[in-house]
Tab-separated table of C-alpha atoms in Angstrom:
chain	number	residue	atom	x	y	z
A	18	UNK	CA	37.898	99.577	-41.291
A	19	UNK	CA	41.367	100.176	-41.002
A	20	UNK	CA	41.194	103.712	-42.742
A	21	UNK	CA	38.250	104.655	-40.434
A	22	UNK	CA	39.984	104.077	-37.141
A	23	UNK	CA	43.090	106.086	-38.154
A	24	UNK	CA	41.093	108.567	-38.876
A	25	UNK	CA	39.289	108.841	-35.690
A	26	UNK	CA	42.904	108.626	-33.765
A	27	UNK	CA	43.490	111.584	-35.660
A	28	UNK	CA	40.482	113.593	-35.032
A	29	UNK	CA	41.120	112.660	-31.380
A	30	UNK	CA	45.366	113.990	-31.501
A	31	UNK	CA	44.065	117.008	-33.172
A	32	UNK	CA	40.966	118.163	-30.480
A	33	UNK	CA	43.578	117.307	-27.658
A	34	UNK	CA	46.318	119.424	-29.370
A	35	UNK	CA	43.556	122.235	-29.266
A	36	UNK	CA	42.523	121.307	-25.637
A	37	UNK	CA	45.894	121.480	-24.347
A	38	UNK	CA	47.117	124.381	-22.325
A	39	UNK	CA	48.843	126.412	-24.095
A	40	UNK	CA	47.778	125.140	-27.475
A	41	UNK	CA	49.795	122.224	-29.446
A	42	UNK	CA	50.745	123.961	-32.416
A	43	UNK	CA	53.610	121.668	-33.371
A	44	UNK	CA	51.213	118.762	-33.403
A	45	UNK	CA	48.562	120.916	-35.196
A	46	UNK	CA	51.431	121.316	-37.764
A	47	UNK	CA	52.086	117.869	-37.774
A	48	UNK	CA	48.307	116.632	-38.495
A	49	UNK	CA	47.999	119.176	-41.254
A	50	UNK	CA	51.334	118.060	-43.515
A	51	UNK	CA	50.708	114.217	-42.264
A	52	UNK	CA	48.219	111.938	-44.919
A	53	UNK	CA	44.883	113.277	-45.198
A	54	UNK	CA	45.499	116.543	-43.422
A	55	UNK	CA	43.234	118.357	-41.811
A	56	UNK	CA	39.969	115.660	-42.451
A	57	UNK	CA	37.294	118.199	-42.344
A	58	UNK	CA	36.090	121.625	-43.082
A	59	UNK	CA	34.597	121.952	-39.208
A	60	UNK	CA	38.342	120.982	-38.192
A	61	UNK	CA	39.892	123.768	-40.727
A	62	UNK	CA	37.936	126.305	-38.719
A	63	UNK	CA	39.804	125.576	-35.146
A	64	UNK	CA	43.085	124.796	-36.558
A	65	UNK	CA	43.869	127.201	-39.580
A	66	UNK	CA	43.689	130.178	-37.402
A	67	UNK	CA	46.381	128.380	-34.733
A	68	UNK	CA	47.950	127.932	-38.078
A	69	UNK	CA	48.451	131.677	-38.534
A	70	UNK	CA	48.590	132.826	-34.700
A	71	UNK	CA	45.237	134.845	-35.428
A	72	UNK	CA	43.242	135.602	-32.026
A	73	UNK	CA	39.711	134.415	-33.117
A	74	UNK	CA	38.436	135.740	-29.840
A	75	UNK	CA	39.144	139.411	-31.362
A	76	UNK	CA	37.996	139.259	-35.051
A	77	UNK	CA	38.034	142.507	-36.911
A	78	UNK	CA	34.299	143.913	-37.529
A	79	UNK	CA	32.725	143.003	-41.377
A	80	UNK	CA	33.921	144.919	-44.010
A	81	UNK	CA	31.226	147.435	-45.172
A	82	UNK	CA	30.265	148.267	-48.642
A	83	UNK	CA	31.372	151.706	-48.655
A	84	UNK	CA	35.256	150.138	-49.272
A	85	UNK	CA	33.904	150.510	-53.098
A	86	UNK	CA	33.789	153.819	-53.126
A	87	UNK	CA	37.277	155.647	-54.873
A	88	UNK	CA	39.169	152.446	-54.752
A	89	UNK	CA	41.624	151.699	-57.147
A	90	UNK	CA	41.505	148.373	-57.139
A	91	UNK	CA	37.919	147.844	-56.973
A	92	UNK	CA	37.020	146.902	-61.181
A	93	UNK	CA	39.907	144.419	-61.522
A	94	UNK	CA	38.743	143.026	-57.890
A	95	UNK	CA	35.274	142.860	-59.763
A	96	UNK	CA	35.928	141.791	-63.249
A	97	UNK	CA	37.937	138.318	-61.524
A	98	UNK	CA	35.588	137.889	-58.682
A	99	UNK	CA	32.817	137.425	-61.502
A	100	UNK	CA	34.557	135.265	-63.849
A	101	UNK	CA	35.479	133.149	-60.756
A	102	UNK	CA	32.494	130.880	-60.957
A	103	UNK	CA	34.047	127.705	-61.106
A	104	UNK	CA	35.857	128.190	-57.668
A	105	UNK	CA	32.752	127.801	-56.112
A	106	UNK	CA	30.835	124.274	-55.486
A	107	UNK	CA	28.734	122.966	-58.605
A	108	UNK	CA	25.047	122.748	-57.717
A	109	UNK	CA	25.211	125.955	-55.694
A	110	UNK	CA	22.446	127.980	-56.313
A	111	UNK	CA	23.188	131.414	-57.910
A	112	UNK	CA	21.580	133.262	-56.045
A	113	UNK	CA	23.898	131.902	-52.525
A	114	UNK	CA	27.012	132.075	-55.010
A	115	UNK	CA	26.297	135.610	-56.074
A	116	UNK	CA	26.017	136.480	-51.958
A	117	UNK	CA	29.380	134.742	-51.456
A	118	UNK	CA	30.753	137.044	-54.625
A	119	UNK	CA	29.826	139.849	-52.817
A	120	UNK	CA	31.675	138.773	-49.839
A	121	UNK	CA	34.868	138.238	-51.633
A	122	UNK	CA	34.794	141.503	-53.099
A	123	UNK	CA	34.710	142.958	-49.707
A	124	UNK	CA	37.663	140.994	-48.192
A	125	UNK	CA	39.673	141.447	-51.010
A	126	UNK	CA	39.060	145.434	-50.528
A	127	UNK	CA	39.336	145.731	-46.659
A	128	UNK	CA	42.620	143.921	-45.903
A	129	UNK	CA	43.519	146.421	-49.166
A	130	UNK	CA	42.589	149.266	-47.130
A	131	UNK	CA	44.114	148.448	-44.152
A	132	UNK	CA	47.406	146.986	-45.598
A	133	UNK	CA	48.398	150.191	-48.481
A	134	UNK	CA	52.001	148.153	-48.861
A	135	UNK	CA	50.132	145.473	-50.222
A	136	UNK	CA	49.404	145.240	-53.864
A	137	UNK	CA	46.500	143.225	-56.025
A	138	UNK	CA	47.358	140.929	-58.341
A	139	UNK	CA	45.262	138.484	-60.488
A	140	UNK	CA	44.849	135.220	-58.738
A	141	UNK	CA	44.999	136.645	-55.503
A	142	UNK	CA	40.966	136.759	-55.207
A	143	UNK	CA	42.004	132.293	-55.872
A	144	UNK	CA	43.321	132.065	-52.732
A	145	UNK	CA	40.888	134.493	-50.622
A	146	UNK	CA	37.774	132.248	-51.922
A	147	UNK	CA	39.253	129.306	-50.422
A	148	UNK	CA	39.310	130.451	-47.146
A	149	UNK	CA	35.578	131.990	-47.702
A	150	UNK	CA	34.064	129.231	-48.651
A	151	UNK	CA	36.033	127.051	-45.676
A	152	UNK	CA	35.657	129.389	-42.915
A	153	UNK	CA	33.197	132.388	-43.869
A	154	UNK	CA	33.486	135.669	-44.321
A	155	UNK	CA	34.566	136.991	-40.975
A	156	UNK	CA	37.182	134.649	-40.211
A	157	UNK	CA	38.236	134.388	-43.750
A	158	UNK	CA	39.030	138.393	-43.534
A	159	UNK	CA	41.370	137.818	-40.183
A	160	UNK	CA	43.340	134.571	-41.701
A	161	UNK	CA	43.488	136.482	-45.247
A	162	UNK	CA	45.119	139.462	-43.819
A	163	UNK	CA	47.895	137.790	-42.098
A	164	UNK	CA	48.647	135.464	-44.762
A	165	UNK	CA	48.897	138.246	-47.089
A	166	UNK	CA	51.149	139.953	-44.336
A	167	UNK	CA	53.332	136.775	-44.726
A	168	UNK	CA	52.915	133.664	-46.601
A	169	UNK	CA	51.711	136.306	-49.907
A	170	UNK	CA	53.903	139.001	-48.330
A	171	UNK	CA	55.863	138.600	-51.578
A	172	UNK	CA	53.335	138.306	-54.485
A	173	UNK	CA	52.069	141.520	-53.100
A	174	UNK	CA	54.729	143.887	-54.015
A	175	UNK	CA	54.356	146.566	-56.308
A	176	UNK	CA	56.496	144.884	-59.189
A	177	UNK	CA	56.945	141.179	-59.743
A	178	UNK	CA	60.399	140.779	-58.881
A	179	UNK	CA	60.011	138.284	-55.698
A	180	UNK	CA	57.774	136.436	-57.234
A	181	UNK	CA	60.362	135.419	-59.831
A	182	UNK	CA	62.898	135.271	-57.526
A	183	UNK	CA	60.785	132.706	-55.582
A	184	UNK	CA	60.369	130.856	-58.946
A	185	UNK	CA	63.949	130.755	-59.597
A	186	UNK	CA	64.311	128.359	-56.592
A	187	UNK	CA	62.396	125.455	-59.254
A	188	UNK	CA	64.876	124.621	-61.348
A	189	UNK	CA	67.827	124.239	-58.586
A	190	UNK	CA	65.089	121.912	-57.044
A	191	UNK	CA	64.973	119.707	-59.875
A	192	UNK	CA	68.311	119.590	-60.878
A	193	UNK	CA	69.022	118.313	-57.889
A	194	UNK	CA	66.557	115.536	-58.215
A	195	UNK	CA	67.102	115.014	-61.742
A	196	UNK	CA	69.635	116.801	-63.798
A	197	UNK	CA	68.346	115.218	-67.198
A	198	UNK	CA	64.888	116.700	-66.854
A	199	UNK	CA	66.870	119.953	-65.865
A	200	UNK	CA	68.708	119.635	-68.464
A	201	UNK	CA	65.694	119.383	-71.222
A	202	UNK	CA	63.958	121.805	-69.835
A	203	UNK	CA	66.836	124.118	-69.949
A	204	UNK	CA	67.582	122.882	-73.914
A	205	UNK	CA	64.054	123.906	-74.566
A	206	UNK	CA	64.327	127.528	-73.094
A	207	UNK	CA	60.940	126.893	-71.293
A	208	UNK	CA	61.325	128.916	-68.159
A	209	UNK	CA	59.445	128.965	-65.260
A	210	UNK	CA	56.345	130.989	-66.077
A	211	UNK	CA	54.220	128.005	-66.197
A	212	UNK	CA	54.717	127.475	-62.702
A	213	UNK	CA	53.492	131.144	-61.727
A	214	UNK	CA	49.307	130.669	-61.367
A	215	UNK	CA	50.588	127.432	-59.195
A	216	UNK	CA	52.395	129.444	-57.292
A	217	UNK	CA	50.450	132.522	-56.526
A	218	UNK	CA	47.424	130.630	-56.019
A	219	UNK	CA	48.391	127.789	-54.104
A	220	UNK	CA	47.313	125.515	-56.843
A	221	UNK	CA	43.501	126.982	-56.151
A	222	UNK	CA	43.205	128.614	-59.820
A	223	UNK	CA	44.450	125.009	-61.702
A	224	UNK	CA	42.893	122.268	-59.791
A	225	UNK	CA	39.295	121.341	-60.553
A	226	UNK	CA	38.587	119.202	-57.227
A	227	UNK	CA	38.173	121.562	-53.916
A	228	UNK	CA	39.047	118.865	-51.564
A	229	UNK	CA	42.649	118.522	-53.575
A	230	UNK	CA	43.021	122.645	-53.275
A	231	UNK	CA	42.276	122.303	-49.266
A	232	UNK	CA	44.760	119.449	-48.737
A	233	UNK	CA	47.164	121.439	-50.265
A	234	UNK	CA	46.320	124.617	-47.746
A	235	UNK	CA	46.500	122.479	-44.691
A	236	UNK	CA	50.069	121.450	-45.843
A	237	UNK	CA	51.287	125.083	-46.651
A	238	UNK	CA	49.704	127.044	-43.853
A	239	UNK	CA	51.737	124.403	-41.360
A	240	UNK	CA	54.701	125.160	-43.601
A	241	UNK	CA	57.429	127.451	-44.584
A	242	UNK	CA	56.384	130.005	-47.427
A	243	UNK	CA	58.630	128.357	-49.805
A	244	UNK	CA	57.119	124.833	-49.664
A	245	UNK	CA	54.148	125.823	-52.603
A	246	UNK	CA	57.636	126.007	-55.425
A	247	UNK	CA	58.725	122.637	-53.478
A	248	UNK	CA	55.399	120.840	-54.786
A	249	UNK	CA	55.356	122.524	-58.287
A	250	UNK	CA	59.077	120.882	-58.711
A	251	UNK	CA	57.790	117.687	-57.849
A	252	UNK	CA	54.711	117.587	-60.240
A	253	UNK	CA	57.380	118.249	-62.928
A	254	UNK	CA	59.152	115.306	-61.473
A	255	UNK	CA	56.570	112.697	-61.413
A	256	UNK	CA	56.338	113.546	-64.769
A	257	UNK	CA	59.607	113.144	-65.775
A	258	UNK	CA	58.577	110.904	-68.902
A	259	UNK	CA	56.494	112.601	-70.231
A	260	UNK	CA	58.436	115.742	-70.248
A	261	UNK	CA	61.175	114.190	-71.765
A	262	UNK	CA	59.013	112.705	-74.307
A	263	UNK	CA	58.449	116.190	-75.258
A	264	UNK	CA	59.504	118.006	-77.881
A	265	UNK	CA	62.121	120.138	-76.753
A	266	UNK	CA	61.224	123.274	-77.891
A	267	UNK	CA	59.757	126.079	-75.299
A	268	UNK	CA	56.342	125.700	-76.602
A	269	UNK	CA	56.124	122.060	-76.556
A	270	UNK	CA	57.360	121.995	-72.950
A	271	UNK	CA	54.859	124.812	-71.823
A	272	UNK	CA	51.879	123.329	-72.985
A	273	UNK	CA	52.910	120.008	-71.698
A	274	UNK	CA	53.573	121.472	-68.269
A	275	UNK	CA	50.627	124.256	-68.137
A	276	UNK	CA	48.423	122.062	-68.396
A	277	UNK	CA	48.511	119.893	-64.417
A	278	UNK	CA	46.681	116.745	-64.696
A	279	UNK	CA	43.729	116.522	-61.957
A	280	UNK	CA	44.632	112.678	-61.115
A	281	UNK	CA	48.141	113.794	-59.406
A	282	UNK	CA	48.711	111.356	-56.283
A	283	UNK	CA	48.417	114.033	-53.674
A	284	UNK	CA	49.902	112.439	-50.539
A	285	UNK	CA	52.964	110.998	-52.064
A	286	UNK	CA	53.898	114.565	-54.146
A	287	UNK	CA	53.041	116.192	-50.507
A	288	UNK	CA	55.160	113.387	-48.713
A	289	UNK	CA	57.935	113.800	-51.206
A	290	UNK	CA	57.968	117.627	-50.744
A	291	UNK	CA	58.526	117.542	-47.763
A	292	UNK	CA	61.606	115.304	-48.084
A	293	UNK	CA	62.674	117.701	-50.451
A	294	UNK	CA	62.778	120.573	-48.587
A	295	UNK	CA	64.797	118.918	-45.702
A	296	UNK	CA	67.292	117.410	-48.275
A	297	UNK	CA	67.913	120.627	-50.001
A	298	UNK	CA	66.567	123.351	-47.998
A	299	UNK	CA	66.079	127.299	-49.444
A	300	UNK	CA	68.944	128.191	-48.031
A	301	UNK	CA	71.480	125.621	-49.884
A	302	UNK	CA	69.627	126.700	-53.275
A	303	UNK	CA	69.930	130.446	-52.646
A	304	UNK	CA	73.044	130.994	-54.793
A	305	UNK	CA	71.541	129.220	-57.430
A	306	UNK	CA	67.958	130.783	-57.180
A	307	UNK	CA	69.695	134.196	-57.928
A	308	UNK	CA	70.407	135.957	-54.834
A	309	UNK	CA	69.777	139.846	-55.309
A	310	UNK	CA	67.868	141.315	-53.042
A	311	UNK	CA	67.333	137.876	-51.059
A	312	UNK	CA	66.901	139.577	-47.680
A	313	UNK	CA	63.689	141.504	-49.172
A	314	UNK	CA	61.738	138.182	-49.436
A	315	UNK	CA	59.745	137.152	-47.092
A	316	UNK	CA	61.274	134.119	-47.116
A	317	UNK	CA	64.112	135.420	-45.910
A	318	UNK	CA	62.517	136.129	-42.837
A	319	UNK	CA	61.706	132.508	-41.674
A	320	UNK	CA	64.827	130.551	-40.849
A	321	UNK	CA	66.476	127.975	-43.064
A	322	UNK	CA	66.729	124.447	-41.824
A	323	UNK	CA	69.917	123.249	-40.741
A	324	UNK	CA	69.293	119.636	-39.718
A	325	UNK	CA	70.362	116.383	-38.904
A	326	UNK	CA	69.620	115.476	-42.636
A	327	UNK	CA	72.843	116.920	-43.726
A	328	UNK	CA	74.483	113.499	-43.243
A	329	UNK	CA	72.347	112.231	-45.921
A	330	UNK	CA	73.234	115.143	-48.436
A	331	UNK	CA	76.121	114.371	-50.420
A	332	UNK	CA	78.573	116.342	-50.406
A	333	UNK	CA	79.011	119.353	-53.195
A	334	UNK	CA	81.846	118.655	-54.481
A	335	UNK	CA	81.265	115.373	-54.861
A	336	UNK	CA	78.199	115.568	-56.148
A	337	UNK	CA	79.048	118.075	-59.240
A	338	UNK	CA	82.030	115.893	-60.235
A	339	UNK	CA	79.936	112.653	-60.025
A	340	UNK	CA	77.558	114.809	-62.321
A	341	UNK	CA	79.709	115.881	-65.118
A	342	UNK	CA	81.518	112.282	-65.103
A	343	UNK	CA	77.721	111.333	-66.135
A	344	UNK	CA	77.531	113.206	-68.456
A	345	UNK	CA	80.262	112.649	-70.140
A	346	UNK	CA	79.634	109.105	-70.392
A	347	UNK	CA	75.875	109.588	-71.420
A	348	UNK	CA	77.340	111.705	-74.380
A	349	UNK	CA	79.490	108.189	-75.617
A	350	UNK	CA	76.699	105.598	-74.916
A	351	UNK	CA	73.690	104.774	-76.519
A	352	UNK	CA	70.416	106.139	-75.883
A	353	UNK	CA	69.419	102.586	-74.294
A	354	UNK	CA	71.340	103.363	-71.403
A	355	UNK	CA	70.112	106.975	-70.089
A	356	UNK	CA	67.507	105.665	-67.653
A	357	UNK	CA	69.677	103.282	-65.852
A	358	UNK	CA	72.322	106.545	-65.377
A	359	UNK	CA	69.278	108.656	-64.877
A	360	UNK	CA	68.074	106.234	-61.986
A	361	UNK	CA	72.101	106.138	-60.578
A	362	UNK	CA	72.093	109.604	-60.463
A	363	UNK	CA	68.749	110.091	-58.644
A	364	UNK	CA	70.201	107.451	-56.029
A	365	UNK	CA	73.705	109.680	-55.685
A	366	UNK	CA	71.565	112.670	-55.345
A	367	UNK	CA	68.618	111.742	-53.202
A	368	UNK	CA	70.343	109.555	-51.071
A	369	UNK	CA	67.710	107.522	-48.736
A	370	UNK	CA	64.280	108.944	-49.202
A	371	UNK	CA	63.329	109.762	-45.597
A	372	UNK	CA	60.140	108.892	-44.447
A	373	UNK	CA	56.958	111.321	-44.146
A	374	UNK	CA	57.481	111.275	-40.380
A	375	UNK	CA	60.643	112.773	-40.345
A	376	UNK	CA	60.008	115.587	-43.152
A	377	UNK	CA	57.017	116.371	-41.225
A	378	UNK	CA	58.686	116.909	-37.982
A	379	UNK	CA	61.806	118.843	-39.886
A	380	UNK	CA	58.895	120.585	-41.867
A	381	UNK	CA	57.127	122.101	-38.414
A	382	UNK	CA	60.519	122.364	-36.428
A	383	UNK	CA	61.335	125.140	-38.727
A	384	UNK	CA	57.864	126.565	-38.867
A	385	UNK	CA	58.325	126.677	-35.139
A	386	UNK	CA	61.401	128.675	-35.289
A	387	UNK	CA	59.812	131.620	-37.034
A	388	UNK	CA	56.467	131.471	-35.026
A	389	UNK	CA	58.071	133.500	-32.170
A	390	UNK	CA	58.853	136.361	-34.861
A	391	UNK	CA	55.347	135.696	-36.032
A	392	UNK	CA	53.973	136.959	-32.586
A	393	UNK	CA	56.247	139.764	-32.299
A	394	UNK	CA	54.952	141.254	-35.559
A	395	UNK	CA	51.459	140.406	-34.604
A	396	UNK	CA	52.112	142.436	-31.181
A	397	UNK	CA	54.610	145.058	-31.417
């Protein structure tokens, strides 16, 4: 079939990215935000660590038990690594699960120890059985460490301030998509702490389905750190109707948008991420996204596109007065006519959806800008 020969062309790109001399990383990037991602779990083992720049020739020895002794973090590592059960595949038998437990305890405590800036938080332990149960335990310590070093770099402070900062990028996201959705959700006071287990677990703590949670860790590991808020705005734009069929009151709203369906089309929110990001990149949405103490997120750190897609972003200006013109005139007509303005100002503000192709290259042309500062704090 059709689907089974694309997939072999892309099992072939990705071995010869690997084979080349020096590696491909820019196409590795590119197979793991393109459809499907990364295919398999035997895949996920050569390319995640290329991912991450970690030397898999030079893995760090296995955490030993003694890390439980006197550390402060060991009971709440414990009490969520045992009520973790359904992270792990159904059928497995307890005995194997309980070993695997064990292991993520371990992890969790050694890249602890050897990282004392780095805080636990619940949810964490989401993300760090992902990679176990992907790559096992010894490669799954290496990857975890420097994505907490990076990616989580922010999440693992000792107060929650990033984290919200990060979330504060949501709602300038989808007010620039959709400024009636923005606008209800701002009427209804909800916030954006239904977004936060999303964020700080990569989706692993709310989706049922592991092969959804790993699609979703190819496409962020080849991305910038900011991309996980970029998908959580567009689940709450796909579901634009019903959200607006909502009661608009705060607790209305939440529960609506707590609760992620498990049926979400992957590929097109991932494909329309992606767009998103190079339409309105985190550095356009800074101002908005409350700026104190920007330059302490690791965000910060990794380069903000400025691309060739700023001919399709209309300008400001433009854009605000268009806005306010609309609604002003949704304020004097009938209800009937909201989605047809709606839909007119989606066009003004998207402009041309760009294809996948072109967000994915955009997407790993900026990853490749901060890879060289990647190395340097890898080898100082």
């Amino acid at each position: 079939t059709d689907f089974d020969s694309k997939k072999k062309r892309k099992v072939a790109e990705i071995y010869q990215a690997l084979n080349s001399d020096p590696i491909d990383v820019a196409t590795l990037r590119r197979m793991a935000i393109s459809e499907g991602g990364l295919l398999t779990d035997e895949i996920r083992c050569k390319v995640w660590p290329k991912l991450l720049s970690v030397n898999t020739d030079d893995l760090p020895p296995l955490p030993g038990k003694e890390l439980r002794e006197d550390n402060k973090d060991y009971q709440q590592v414990l009490l969520d690594v045992r009520r973790s059960l359904r992270r792990f595949p159904p059928g497995m038998p307890d005995d194997q699960r309980e070993g695997l437990q064990e292991e993520l305890i371990d992890i969790i405590l050694h890249v602890l120890k050897r990282n004392p800036q780095l805080h636990y938080y619940q949810g964490y332990h989401d993300i760090v059985v992902t990679f176990l149960l992907v790559v096992g335990d010894r490669l799954a310590t290496a990857l975890v460490e420097k994505l907490s070093t990076h990616h989580l770099r922010d999440f693992m402070d000792p107060t929650m301030d990033n984290t919200k900062h990060i979330l504060n990028y949501l709602m300038p996201i989808i007010d620039q998509v959709n400024p009636e959705v923005h606008d209800f959700m701002q009427s209804a006071e909800v916030g954006t702490i239904f977004a936060l287990s999303w964020l700080i677990t990569w989706f692993g703590h709310v989706l049922s389905d592991f092969r959804h949670v790993v699609r979703l860790y190819d496409f962020f590991l080849a991305c910038h750190p900011l991309m996980p808020i970029y998908f959580a705005a567009v689940i709450v734009l796909y579901r634009e109707q019903e959200v607006l069929d909502c009661e608009c009151d705060m607790a209305s709203v939440h529960h609506l948008l707590s609760q992620i369906p498990q049926d979400l089309p992957y590929e097109t929110l991932i494909s329309r991420a992606g767009d998103l990001f190079v339409q309105f990149p985190p550095s356009e949405l800074a101002r908005e996204a409350a700026q104190q103490q920007a330059e302490r997120t690791a965000a910060s750190t990794f380069k903000d596109f400025e691309l060739a897609s700023v001919q399709q972003r209309p300008d400001t200006v433009l854009r605000q007065r268009f806005r306010e013109r609309l609604r002003g005139e949704e304020r004097t007509k009938s209800v009937l006519t909201k989605p047809r303005t709606n839909r007119f100002v989606k066009l003004a503000v998207m402009g041309l959806t760009v294809a996948l192709g072109a967000a994915a290259l955009a997407v790993v042309k900026s990853a490749l800008e901060w890879a060289p500062k990647f190395e340097l704090q890898i080898f100082p």
